[in-house]
XYZ file of C-alpha atoms in Angstrom:
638
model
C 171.543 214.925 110.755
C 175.244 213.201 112.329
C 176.099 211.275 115.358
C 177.659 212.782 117.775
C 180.273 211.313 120.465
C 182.589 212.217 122.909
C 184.972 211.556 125.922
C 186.306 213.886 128.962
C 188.118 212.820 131.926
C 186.798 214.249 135.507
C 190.024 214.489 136.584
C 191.465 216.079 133.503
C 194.450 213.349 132.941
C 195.257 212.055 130.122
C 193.499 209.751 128.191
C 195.585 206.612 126.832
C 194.631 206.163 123.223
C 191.781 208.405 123.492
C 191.551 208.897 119.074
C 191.321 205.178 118.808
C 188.450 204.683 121.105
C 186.582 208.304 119.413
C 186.974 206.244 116.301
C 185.605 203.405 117.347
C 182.456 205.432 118.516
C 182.504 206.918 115.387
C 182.628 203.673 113.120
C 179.829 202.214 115.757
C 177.279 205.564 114.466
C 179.033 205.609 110.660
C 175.152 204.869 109.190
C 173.921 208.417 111.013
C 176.714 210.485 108.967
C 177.873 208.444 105.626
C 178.902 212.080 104.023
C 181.856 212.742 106.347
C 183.638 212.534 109.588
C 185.848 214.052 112.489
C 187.733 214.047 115.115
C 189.052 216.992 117.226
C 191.052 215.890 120.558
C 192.649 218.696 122.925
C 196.320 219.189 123.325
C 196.303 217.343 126.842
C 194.726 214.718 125.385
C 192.052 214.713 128.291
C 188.959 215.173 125.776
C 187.457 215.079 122.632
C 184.753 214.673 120.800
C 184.046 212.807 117.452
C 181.330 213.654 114.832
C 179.562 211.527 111.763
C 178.214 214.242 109.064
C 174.986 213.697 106.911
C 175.053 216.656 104.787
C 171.761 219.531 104.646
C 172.332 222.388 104.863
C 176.076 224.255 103.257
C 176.779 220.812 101.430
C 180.762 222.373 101.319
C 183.321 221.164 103.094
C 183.316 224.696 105.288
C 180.361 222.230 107.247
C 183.197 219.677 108.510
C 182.987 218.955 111.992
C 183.916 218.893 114.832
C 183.962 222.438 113.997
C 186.534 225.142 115.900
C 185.976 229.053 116.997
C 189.851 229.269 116.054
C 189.915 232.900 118.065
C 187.779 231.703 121.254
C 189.315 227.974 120.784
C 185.903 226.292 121.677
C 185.187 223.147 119.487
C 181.508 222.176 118.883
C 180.077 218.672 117.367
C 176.267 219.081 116.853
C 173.355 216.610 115.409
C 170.584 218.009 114.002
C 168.784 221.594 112.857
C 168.864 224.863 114.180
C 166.174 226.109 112.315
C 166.162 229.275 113.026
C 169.840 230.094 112.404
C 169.403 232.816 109.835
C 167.919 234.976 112.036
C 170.243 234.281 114.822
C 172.933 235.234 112.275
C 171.620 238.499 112.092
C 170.834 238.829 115.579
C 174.635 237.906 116.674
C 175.973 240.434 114.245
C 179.456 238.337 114.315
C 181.595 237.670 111.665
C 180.991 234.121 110.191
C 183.225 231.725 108.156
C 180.676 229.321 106.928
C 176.857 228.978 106.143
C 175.949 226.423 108.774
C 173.790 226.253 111.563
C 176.565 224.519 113.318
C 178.659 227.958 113.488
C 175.695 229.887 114.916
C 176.152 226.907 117.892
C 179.614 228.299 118.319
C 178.922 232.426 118.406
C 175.221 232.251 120.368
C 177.328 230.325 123.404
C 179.812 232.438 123.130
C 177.104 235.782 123.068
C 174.406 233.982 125.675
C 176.496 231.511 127.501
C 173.966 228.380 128.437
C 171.321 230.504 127.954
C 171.527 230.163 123.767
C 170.080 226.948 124.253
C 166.519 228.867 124.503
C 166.962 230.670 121.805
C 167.361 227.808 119.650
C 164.396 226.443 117.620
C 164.967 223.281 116.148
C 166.015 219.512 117.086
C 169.481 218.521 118.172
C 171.701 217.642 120.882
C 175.407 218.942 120.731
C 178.502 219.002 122.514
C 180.610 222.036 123.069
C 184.364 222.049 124.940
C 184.654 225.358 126.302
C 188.686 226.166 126.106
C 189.355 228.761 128.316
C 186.648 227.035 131.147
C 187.657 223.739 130.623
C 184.080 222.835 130.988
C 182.174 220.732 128.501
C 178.625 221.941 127.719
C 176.125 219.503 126.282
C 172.335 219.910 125.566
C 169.145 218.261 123.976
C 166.384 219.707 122.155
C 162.722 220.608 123.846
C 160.943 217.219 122.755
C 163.396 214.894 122.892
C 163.838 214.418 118.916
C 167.346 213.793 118.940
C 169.133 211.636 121.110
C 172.222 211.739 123.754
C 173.254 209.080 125.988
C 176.247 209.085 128.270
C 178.220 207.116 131.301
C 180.666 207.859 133.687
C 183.259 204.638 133.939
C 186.389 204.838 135.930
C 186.404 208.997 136.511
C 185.879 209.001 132.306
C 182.194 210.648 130.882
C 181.242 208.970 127.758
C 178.268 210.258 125.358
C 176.737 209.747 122.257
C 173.938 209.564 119.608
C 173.141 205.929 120.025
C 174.077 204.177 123.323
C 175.547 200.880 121.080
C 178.566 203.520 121.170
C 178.985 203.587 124.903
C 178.938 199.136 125.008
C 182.427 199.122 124.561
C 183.532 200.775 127.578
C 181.041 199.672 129.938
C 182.447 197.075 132.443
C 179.739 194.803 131.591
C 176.613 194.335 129.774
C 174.004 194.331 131.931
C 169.990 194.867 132.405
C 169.175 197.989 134.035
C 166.515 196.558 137.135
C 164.663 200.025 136.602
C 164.070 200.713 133.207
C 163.668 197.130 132.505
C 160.808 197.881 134.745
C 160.012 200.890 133.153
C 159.487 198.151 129.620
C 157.471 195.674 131.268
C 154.880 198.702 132.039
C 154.847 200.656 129.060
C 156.923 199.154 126.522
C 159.497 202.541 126.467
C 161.333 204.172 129.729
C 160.564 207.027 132.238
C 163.088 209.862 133.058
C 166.584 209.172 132.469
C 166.730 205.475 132.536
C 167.580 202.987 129.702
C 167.839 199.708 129.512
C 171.695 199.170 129.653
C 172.810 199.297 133.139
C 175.442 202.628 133.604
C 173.955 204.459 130.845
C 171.762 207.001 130.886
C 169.137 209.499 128.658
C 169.456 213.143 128.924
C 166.040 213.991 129.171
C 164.591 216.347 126.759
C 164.654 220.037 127.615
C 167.833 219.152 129.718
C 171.440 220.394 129.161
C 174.243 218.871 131.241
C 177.659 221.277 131.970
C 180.867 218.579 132.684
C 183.316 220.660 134.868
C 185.782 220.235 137.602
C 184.899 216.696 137.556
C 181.018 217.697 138.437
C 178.114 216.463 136.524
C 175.296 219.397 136.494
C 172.063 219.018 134.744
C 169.151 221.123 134.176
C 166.196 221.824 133.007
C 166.041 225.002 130.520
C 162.392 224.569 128.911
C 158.943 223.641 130.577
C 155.345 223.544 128.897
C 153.119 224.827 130.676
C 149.279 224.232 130.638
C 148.079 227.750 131.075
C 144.579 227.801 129.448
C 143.071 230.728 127.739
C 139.365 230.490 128.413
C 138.848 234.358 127.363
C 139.021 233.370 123.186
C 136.657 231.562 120.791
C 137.424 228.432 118.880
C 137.481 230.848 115.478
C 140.508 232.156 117.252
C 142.519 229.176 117.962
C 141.740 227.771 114.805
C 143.211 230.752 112.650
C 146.525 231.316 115.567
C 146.622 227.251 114.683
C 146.689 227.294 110.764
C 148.918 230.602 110.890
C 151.747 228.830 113.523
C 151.658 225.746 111.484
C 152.663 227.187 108.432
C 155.692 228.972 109.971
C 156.723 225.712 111.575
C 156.564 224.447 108.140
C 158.200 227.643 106.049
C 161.301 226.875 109.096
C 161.253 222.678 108.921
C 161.606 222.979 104.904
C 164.890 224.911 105.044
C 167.256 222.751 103.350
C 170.255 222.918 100.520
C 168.713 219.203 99.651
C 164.764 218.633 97.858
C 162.413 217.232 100.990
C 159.557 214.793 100.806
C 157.245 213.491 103.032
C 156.169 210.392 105.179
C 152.482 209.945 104.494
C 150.330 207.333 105.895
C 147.209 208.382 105.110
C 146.228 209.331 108.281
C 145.395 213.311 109.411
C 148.440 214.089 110.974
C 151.133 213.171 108.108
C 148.579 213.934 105.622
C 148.290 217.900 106.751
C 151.999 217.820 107.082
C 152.029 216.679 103.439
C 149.561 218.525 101.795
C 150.771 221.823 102.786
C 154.165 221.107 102.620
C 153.989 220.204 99.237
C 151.582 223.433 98.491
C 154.472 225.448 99.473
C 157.909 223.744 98.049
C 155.769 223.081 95.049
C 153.979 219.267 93.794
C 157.342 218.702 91.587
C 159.778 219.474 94.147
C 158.144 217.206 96.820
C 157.796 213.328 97.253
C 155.529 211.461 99.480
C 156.445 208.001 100.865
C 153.989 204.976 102.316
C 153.752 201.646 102.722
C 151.422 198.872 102.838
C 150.312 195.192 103.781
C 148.513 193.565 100.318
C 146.113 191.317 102.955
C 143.359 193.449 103.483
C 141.766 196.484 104.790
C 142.558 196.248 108.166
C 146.289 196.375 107.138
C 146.084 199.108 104.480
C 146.088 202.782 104.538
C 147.553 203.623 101.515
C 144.216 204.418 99.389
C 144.332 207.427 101.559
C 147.595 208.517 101.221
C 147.039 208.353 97.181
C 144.358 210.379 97.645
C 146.576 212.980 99.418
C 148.805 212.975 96.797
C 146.411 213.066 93.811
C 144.692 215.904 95.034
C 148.169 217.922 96.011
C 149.486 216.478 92.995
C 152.550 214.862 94.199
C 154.656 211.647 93.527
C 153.631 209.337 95.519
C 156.009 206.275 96.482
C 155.049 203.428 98.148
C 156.236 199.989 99.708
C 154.653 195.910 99.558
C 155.633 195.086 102.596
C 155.602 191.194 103.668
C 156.647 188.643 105.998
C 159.597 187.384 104.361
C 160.820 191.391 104.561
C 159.905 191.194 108.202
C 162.351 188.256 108.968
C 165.190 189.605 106.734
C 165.182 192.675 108.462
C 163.561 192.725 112.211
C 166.850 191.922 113.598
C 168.726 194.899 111.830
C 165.576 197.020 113.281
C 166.449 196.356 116.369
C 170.316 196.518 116.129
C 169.227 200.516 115.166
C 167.157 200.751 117.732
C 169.683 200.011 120.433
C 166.378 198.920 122.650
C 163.227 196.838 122.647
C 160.454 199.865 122.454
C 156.629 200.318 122.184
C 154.872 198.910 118.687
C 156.070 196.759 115.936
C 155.468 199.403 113.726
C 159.434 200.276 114.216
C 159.593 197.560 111.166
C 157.018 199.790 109.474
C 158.924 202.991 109.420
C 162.075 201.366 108.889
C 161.354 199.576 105.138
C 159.134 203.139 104.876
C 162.956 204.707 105.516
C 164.697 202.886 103.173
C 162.283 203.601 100.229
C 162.232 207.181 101.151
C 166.226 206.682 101.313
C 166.505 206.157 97.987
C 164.802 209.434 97.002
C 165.528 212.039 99.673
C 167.658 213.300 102.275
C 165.242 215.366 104.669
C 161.815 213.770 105.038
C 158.414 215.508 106.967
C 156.751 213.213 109.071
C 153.029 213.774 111.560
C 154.684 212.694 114.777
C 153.382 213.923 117.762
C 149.974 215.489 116.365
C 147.925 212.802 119.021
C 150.017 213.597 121.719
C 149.113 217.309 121.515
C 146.128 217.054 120.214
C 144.882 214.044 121.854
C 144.437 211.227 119.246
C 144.537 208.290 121.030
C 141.412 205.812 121.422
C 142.089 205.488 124.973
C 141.454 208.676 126.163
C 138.203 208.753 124.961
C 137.735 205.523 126.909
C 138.495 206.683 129.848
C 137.130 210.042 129.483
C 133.697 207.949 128.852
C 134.179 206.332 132.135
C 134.784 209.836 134.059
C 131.660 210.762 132.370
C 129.284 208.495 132.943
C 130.663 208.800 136.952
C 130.284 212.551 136.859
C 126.751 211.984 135.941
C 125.993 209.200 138.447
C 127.449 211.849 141.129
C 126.272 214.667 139.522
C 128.915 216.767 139.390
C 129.036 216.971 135.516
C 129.142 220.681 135.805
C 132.497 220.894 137.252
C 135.308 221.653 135.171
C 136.933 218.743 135.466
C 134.401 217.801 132.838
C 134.640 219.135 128.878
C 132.301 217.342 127.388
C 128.798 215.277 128.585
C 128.209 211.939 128.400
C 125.597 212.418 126.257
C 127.475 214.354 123.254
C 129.934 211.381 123.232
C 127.275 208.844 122.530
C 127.279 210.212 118.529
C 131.173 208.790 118.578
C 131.313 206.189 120.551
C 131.373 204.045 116.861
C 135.338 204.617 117.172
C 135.470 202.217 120.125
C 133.762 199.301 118.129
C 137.352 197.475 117.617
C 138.295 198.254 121.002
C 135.699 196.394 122.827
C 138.640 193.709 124.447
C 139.781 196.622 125.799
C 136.863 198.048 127.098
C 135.882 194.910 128.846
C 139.641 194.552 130.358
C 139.337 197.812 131.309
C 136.145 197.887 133.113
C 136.648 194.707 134.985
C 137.496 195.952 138.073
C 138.534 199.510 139.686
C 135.275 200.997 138.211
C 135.269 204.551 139.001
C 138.671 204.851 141.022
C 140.576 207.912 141.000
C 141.820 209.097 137.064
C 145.461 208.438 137.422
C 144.658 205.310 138.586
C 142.141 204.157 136.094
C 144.557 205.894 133.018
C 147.852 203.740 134.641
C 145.594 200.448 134.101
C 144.817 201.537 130.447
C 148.654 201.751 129.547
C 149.729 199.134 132.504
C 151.443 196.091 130.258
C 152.918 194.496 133.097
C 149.471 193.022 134.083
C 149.748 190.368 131.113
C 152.950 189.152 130.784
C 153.606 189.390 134.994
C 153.821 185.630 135.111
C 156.828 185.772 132.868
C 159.093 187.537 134.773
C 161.273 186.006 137.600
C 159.985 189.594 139.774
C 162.126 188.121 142.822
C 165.096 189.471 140.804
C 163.890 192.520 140.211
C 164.539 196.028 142.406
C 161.916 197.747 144.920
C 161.760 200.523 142.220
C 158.230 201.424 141.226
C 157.165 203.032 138.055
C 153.702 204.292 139.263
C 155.406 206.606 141.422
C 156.993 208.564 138.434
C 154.190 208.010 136.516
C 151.791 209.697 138.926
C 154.268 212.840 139.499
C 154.508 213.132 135.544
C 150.600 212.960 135.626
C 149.744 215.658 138.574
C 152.594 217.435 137.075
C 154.002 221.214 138.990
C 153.224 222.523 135.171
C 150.062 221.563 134.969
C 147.283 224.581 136.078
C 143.654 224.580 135.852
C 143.570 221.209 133.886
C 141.389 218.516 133.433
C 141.395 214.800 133.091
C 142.015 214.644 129.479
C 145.095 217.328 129.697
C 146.517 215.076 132.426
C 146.501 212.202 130.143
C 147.762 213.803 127.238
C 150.757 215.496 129.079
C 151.596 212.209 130.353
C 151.878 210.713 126.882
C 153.596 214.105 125.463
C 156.408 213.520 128.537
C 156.720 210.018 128.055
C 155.517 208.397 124.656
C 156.515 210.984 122.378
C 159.742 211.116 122.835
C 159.848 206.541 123.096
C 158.216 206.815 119.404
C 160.678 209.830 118.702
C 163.475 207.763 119.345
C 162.111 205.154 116.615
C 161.664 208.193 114.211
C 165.394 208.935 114.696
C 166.596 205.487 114.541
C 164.565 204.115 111.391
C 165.282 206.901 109.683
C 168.805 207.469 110.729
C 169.165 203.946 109.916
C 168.868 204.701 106.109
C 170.808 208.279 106.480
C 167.899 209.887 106.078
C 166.788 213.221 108.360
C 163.072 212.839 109.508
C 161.482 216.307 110.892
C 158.535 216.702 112.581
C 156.603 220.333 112.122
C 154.175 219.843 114.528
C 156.941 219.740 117.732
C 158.008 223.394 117.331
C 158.301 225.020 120.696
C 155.940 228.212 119.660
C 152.945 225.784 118.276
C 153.494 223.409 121.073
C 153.162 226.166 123.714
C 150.330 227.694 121.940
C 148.093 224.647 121.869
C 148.757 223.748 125.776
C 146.668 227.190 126.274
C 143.865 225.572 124.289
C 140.906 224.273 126.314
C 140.534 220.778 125.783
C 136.511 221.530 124.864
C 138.364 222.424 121.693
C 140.512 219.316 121.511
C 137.400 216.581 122.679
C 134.880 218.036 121.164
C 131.267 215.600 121.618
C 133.714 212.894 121.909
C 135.690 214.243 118.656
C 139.209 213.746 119.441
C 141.288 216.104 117.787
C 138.316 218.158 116.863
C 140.244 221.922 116.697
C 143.054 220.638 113.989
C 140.812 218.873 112.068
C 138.206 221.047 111.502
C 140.990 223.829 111.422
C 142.693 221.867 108.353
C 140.410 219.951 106.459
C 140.427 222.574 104.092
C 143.942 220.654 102.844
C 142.261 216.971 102.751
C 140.681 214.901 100.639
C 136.979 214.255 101.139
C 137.938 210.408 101.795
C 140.350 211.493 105.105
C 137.836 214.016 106.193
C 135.042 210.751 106.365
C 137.487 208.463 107.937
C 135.953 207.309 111.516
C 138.799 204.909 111.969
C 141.969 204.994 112.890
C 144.967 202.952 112.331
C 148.428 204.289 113.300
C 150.358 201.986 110.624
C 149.075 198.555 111.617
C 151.331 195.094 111.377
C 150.043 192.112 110.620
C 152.530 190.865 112.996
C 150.297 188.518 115.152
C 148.671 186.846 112.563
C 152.641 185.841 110.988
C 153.453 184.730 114.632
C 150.605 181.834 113.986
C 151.799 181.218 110.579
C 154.382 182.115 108.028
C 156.755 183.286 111.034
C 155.938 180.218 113.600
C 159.072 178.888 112.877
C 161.070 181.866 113.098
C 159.252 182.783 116.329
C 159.661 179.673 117.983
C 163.298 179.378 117.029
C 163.903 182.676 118.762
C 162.216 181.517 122.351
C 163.418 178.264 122.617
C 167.031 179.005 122.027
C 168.727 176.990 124.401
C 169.926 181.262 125.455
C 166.381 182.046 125.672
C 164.979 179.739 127.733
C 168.239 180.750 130.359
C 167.530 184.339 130.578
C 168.018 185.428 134.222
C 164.854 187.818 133.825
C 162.519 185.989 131.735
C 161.054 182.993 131.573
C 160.429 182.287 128.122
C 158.551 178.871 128.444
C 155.720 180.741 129.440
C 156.328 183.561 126.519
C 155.523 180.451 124.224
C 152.517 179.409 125.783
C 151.156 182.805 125.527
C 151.554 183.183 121.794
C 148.702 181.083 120.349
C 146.407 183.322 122.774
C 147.660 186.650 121.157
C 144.743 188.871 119.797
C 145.599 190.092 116.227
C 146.540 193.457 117.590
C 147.991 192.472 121.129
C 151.524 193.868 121.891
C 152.591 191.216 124.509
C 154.472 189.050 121.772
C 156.145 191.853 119.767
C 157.831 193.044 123.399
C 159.067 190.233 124.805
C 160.393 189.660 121.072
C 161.757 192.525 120.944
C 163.289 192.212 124.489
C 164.678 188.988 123.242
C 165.938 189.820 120.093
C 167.470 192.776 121.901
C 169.355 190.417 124.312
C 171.003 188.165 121.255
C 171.972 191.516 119.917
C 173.873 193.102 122.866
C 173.746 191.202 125.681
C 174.876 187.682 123.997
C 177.961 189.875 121.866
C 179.047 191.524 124.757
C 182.623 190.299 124.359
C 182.838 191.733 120.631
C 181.946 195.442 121.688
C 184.750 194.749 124.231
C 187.398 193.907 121.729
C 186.252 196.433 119.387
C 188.894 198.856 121.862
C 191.696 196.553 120.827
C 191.388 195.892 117.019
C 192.981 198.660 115.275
């Protein structure tokens, strides 16, 4: 795990002082690479690229990067895992100098061309300067687990890891009018937009070729929704356990011990148990954390049972208010943007604990958006339900499950009953896409805080709604429309967290379940299998309960890491909170009127979001926005 950064001019001229400023990239990404660092610059001085190193895997120095094909002349600067490299070493049948996935990078382009970028199974995004084409080749991995930003400022492309690297050499600081829409309506942005105006994401699955002062991107990897109706559930359930472990066998190849993130819940808790089966109990660590005020903050009786019954060390976090307000502003100085959940502060104190122990950690991440783990859905699969049955047209097959096999689990809404009413409040019955948008629809609630007249015409519904009738999607049904929505859009917001929290601490965070060959398998799954009676995630946790405690296997609840963050708001961080919004800065935004953000808080329900984002968008601002004049002189200080 490294940063990555870089600079090319269109027009191939030089670039004045072009080491300086790949330094100052470098120094702005130091805490994603504290082992090492390069910087390789070509002889017209027209590009180069610059590379932070957090040593995995060949912990010699034969890893340094940027790294250089010396015969071939191309240079390569890479963040991240190829897992499979060891068999691509075998398959290139080249001569290599070093042990590193990094050099496989380097001989597969040269083999393949672009095309090496399917071969590759693992999480990254790279750079690599082609010498004798002059063309600069960049790509990201399927899911969008590591990052890569870039800009294009007077003729000059700009990328990197974290777009805080980019600030400096943007002509302003600014708002992007999009994907600060793109916030407002689900907390995290659509497509390529960010929330920095002139900087954009490339999009998972994407690799962009820089040539002849042309910018071409394009898509290399799809999923594709393809459902297998001809097998049993036996049958999915043993292809399920078998492709798991073999994610897992490939995610556990390290030169450094791993451990694991374990909340207690089923997703990091399968990740854990059989990780630690196969590494062995003494050569694994877990790592949680906890809120000491009560059960509805508290996982972590769970997570010990995990451990106790795998029989690893288990190491665990009290987190508190006072740690919130030393540290939420570093969070979201990481994060480089205001995104979905406060539990961003969760993973990174979670981070640093597992910092202090480990190098390569195992996380659960996107288990519900594959699966389907999410509350809502099986709200508003509920509603399509009980309108199926007032039409009667329950025997379609837009329908997996009745009405009447849900009732048996309908005890998982009982906390969600605000949202329920909310929900069903008016558009009753409306077309799906509709009635899912107004389930994940923030804007709704903190509309009146916006100054909208300064907003653009752009409208997020419209890439929402092409995301959720997607081209890829065949044969499906309501709940495979919402979970393919989430799996384009939320996974890879909460993957960005992953990588920042984590990378905050110089720690590498891996995620077994996103491997290309499991992901693909499980989009051929009917989702019968998946919302089973109402059971979400029915075929992988029946399929690997064998691994869990009794206690996990009971669980009815779920709580995705709760923050006790409203309930500080009204108390121990009033003052803190309050400081924040009426900042004589704050209450001058051009884009918010935080007046009314203050009014709003005493009205927050304890697990209400509206607060923590238009915190977050504010804290965000102070950071960036408010210091735009010292990432402008950071060009000039030597």
């Amino acid at each position: 795990m490294c940063s990555i950064a870089g600079i090319m001019s269109l027009s191939r001229n030089k670039i004045e002082g072009i080491s300086h400023q790949l330094d100052v990239m470098n120094r702005l990404q130091k805490h994603r690479g504290p082992d090492d660092s390069g910087i390789w610059v070509n002889s017209c001085q027209s590009a180069g690229v610059a590379h932070n190193r957090l040593s995995i895997i060949d912990l010699s120095d034969s890893g340094h990067q940027p790294m250089e094909d010396l015969r071939s002349g191309n240079v390569v600067c890479f963040n991240g895992e190829i897992y499979n490299y060891l068999e691509l070493r075998k398959e290139l049948e080249f001569d290599f100098i070093t042990n590193t996935d990094t050099e496989v990078i380097l001989k597969a382009y040269e083999k393949w061309g672009t095309d090496c970028v399917k071969r590759f199974k693992g999480m990254f995004s790279f750079a690599l300067w082609d010498e004798s084409r002059q063309l600069l080749f960049c790509a990201r991995d399927r899911f969008g687990i590591k990052p890569f930003y870039y800009a294009i400022v007077d003729g000059i492309f700009y990328f990197s890891s974290e777009m805080k690297a980019l600030l400096p050499f943007l002509p302003d600081i600014e708002t992007d009018l999009d994907g600060f829409k793109d916030y407002l309506t689900f907390q995290f942005c659509l497509k390529d937009h960010t929330m920095f105006s002139g900087v954009k994401a490339l999009e998972p699955a994407h690799f962009l070729c820089v040539k002849d002062g042309n910018v071409q991107i394009k898509r290399y990897w799809q999923i594709y929704y393809e459902l297998d109706f001809d097998h049993t559930e036996k049958y999915f359930a043993e292809k399920l356990d078998e492709l798991l472990h073999k994610s897992i066998c490939y995610h556990i190849r390290s030169d450094v011990p791993v451990g694991g993130y374990v909340s207690g819940g089923v997703d990091s808790s399968i990740i854990s148990a059989v990780t630690s089966d196969m590494v062995g109990s003494q050569n694994y660590a877990g790592f949680t954390g906890k809120f000491g005020i009560g059960r509805l903050y508290d996982e972590s009786m769970y997570a010990e049972d995990v451990a106790k019954e795998h029989g690893f060390p288990l190491y665990q976090i009290d987190m508190n208010c006072n740690d919130f307000l030393e540290n939420i502003e570093k969070v979201i100085y990481y994060l480089d943007a205001p995104v979905a959940g406060p539990g961003s502060f969760c993973q990174y104190m979670v981070s640093k604990l597992a910092g202090k122990h480990r190098k390569v950690v195992l996380g659960g991440q996107g288990g519900d958006e594959i699966f389907g783990g999410y509350t809502r859905y099986l709200v508003a699969y509920f509603e399509q339900c009980i309108k199926g049955a007032i039409d009667g047209t329950m025997d379609s097959k837009k329908f997996i499950v009745t009405y009447e096999s849900i009732i048996p689990n309908l005890s998982a809404l009982r906390n969600y009953k605000p949202m329920l009413k909310a929900f069903w409040s008016s558009g009753l019955f409306e077309e799906s896409d509709k009635r899912y948008f107004k389930l994940i629809n923030r804007a709704p609630a903190i509309e009146d805080c916006i100054h909208e007249e300064l907003l653009s015409d752009y409208v997020p519904y419209d890439i929402y709604r092409k995301i959720f009738y997607g081209d890829n999607l065949k044969n499906t049904c309501y709940f495979d429309n919402m979970t393919h929505f989430d799996f384009k859009t939320l996974l890879p917001a909460l993957l960005h967290v992953e990588d920042r929290m984590s990378m905050a601490h110089g720690v590498e965070s891996r995620v077994p379940l996103l491997d290309d060959e499991l992901v693909e398998f499980v989009a051929t799954i009917p989702a019968n299998y998946k919302l089973k009676n109402g059971d979400m995630k029915h075929i992988f946790k029946t399929t690997m309960s064998k691994y869990l405690p009794e206690s996990i296997k009971r669980r009815t609840d779920k709580m995705g890491f709760p923050i006790p963050f409203n309930k500080w708001v009204k108390d121990e961080a009033k003052d803190f909170i309050y400081d924040i919004f009426n900042s004589e800065k704050a209450l001058n935004r051009d884009l918010v009127d935080n007046k009314k953000v203050i009014e709003k808080i005493s009205k927050e329900s304890d697990f209400g979001r509206n607060i923590w984002g238009m915190l977050c968008l504010e804290l965000w601002q102070r950071e960036f926005h408010d210091r735009k004049t010292e990432y402008r002189k950071m060009l000039y200080l030597q």
